[in-house]
PDB file of C-alpha atoms in Angstrom:
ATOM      1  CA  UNK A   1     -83.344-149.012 112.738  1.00 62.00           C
ATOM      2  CA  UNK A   2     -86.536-147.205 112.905  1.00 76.00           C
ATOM      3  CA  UNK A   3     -88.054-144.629 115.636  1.00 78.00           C
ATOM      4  CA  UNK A   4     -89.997-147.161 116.858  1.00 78.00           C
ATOM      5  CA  UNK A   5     -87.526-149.209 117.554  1.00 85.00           C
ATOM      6  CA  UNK A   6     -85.109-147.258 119.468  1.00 86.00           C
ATOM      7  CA  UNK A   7     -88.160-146.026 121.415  1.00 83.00           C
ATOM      8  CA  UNK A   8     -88.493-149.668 122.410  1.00 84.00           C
ATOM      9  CA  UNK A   9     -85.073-149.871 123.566  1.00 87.00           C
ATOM     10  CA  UNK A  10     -85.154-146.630 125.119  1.00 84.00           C
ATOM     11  CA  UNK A  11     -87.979-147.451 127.142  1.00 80.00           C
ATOM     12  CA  UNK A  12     -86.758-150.876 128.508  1.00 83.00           C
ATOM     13  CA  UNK A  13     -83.230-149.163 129.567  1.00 88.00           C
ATOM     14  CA  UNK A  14     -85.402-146.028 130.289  1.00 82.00           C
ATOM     15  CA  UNK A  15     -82.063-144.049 128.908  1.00 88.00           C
ATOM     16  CA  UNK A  16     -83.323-141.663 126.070  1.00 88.00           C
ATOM     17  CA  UNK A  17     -80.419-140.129 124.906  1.00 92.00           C
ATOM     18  CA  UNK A  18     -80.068-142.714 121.966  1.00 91.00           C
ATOM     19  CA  UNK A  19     -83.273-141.249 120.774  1.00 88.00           C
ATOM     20  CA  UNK A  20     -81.813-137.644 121.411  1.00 92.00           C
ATOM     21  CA  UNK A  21     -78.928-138.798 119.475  1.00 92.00           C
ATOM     22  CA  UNK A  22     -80.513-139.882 116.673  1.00 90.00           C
ATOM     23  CA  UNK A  23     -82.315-136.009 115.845  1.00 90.00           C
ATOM     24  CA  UNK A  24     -79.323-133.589 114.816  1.00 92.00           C
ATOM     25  CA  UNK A  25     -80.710-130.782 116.294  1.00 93.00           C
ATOM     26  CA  UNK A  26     -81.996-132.404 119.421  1.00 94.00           C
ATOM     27  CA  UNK A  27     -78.311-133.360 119.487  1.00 94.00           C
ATOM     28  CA  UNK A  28     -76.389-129.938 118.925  1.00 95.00           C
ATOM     29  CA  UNK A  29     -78.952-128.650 121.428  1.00 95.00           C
ATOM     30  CA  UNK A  30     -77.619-131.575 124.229  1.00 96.00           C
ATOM     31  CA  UNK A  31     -81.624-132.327 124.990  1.00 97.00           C
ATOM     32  CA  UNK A  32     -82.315-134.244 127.347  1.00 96.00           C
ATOM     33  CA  UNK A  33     -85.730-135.870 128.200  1.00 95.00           C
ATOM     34  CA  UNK A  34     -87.130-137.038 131.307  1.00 93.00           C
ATOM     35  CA  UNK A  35     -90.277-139.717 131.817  1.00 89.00           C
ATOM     36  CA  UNK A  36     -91.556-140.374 135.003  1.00 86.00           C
ATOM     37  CA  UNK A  37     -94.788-142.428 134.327  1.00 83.00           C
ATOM     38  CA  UNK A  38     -96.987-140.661 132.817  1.00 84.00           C
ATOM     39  CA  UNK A  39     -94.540-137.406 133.042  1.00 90.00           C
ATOM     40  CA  UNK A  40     -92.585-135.975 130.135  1.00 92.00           C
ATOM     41  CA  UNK A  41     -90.387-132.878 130.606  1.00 96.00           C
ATOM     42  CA  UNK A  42     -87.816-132.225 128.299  1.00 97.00           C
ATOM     43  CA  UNK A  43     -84.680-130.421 129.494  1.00 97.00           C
ATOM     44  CA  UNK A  44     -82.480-127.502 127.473  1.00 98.00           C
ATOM     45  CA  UNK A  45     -78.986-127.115 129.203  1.00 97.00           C
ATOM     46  CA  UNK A  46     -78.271-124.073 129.226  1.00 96.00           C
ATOM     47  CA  UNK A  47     -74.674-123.571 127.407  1.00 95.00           C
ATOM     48  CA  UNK A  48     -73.108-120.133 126.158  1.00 95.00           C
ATOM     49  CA  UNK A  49     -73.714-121.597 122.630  1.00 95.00           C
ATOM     50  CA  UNK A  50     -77.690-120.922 122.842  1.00 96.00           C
ATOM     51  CA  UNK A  51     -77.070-117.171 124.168  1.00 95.00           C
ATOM     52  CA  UNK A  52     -78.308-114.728 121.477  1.00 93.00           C
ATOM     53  CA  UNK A  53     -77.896-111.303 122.933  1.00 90.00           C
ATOM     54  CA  UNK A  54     -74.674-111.302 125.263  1.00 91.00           C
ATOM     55  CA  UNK A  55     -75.743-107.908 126.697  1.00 91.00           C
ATOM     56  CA  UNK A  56     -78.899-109.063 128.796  1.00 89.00           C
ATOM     57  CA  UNK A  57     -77.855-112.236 128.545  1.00 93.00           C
ATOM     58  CA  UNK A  58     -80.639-114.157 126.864  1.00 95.00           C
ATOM     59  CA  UNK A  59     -81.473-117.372 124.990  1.00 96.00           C
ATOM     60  CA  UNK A  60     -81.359-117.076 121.521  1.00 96.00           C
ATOM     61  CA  UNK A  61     -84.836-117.000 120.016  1.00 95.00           C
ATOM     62  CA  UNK A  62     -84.428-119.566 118.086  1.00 95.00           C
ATOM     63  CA  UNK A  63     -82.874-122.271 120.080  1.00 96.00           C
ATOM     64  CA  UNK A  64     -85.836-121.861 122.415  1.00 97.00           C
ATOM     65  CA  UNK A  65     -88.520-122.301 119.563  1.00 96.00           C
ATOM     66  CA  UNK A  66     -86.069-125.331 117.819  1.00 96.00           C
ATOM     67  CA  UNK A  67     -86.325-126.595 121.852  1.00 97.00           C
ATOM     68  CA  UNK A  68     -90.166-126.682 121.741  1.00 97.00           C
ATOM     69  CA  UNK A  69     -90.431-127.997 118.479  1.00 96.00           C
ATOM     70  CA  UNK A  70     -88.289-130.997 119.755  1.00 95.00           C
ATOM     71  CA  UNK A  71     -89.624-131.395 122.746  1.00 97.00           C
ATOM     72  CA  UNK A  72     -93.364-131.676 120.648  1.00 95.00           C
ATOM     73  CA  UNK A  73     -91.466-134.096 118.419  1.00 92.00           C
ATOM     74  CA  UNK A  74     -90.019-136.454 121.042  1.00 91.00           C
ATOM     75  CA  UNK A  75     -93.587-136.634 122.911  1.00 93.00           C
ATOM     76  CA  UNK A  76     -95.433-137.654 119.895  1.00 91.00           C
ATOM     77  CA  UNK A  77     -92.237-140.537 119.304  1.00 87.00           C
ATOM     78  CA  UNK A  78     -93.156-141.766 122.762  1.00 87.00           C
ATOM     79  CA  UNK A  79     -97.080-141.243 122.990  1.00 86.00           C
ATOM     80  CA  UNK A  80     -98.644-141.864 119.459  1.00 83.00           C
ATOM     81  CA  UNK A  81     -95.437-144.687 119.122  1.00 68.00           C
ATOM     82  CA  UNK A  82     -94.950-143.974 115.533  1.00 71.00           C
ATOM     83  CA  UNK A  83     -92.394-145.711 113.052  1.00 71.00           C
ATOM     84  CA  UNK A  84     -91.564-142.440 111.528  1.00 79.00           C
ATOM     85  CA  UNK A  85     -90.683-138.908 112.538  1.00 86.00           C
ATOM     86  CA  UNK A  86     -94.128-136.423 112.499  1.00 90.00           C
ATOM     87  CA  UNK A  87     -93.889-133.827 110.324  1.00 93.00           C
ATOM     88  CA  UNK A  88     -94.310-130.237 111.063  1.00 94.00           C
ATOM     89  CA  UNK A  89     -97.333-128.367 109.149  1.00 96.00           C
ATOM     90  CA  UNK A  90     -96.823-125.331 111.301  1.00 96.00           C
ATOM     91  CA  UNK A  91     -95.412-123.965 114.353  1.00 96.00           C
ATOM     92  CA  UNK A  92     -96.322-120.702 116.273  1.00 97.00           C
ATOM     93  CA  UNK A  93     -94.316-119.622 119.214  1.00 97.00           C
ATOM     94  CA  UNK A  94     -94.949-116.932 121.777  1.00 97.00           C
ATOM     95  CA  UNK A  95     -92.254-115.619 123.526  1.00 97.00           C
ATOM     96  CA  UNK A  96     -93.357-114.535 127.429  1.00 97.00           C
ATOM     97  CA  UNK A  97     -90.500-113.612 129.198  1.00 95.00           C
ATOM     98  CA  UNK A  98     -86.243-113.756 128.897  1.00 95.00           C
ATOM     99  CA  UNK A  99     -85.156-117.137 128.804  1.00 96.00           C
ATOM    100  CA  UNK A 100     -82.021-116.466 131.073  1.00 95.00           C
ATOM    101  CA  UNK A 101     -79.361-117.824 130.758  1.00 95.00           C
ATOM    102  CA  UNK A 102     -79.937-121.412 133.136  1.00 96.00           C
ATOM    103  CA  UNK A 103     -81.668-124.843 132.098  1.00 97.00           C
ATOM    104  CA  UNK A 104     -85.078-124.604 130.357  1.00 98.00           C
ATOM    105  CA  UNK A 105     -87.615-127.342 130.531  1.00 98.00           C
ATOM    106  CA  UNK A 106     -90.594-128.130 128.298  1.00 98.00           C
ATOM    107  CA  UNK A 107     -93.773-130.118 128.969  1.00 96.00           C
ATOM    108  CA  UNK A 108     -96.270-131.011 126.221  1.00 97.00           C
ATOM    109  CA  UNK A 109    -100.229-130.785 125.758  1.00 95.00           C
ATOM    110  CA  UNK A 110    -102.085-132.765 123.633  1.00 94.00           C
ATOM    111  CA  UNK A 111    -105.030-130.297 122.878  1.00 95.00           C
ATOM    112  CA  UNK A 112    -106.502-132.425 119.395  1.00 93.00           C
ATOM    113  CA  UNK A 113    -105.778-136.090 118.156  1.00 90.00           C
ATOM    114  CA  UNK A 114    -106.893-136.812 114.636  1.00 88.00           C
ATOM    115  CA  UNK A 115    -106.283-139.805 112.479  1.00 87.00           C
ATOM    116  CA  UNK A 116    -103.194-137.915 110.854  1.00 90.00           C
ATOM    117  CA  UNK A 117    -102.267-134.409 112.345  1.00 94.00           C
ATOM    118  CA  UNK A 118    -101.555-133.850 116.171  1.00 95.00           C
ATOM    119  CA  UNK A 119    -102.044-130.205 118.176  1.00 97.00           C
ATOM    120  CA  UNK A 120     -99.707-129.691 120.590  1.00 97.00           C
ATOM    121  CA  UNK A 121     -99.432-126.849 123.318  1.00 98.00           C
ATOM    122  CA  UNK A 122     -95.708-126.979 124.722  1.00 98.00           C
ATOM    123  CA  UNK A 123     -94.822-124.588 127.559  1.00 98.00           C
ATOM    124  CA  UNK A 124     -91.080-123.850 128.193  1.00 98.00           C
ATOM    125  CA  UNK A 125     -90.273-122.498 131.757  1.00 97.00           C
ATOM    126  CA  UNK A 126     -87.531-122.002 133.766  1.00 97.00           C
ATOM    127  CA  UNK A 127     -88.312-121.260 137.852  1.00 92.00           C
ATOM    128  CA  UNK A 128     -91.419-122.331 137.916  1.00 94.00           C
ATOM    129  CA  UNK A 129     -93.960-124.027 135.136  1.00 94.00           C
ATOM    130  CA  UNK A 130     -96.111-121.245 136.749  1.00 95.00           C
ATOM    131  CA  UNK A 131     -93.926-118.912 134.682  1.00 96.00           C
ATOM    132  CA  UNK A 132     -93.565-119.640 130.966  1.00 97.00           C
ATOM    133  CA  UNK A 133     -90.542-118.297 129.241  1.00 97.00           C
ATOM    134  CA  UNK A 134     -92.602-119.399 125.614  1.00 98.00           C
ATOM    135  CA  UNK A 135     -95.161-121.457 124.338  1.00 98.00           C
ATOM    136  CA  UNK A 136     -95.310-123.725 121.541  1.00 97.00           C
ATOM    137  CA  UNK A 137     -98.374-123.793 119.660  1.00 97.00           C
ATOM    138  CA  UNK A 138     -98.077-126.850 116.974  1.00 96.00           C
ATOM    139  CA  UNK A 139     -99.795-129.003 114.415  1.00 96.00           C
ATOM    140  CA  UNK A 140     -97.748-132.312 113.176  1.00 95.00           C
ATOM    141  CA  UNK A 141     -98.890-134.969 110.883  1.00 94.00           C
ATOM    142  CA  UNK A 142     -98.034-138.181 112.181  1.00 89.00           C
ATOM    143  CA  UNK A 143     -96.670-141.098 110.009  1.00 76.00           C
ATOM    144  CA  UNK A 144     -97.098-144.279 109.446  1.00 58.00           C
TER     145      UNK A 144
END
């Protein structure tokens, strides 16, 4: 089964961990996404697994960049409606603030469309989208 397809299913049920299940990472990191219309957010859970220094405590580094980079991934699956996973040419990452240890979410700008490569702008915050923990600054070539 391809992308495409389980997007299709995915959509009709409106479930989307199937597609979460299907990305290893996505998986290990318990992802969760959440579409209301035109909304995507995708949601981190926070669990003791993703803390990297114990003493603050924080989120590890790089479970919050591997969260944006999913999080661009699984909007491109659902907007550009793809049959294969985009690839990643590169992937920049600011880190803002402490990503404490509580659920993260992620919501995804478009900034450029081209025939084959995608920019994203993904903005991970915790209390308030007001208040970015990171951003996500990405390019992906898209497949067929």
């Amino acid at each position: 089964m391809n992308y495409s397809d389980i997007v299709t299913r995915c959509r009709a049920s409106n479930d989307w961990a199937p597609l979460v299940e299907a990305i290893p990472f996505a998986r290990f990191l318990n992802l969760r996404i959440d579409v209301k219309g035109d909304a995507f957010t995708c949601i981190l859970p926070f669990e003791q697994k993703l803390i990297g220094n114990p003493v603050l405590p924080a989120l590890h580094g790089g479970a919050t960049g591997g969260f944006l980079e999913c999080a661009g991934l699984f909007y491109l699956l659902l907007e550009m409606e793809t049959r294969s996973l985009p690839k990643t040419i590169d992937f920049n990452i600011d880190y803002l603030r402490t990503g404490l240890p509580r659920d993260t979410y992620a919501n995804v700008v478009m900034v450029k469309q081209g025939r084959r490569v995608v920019n994203l702008r993904i903005e991970a915050w915790q209390s308030s989208p007001d208040k970015p923990i990171a951003l996500g600054h990405c390019n992906f070539m898209l497949g067929a």
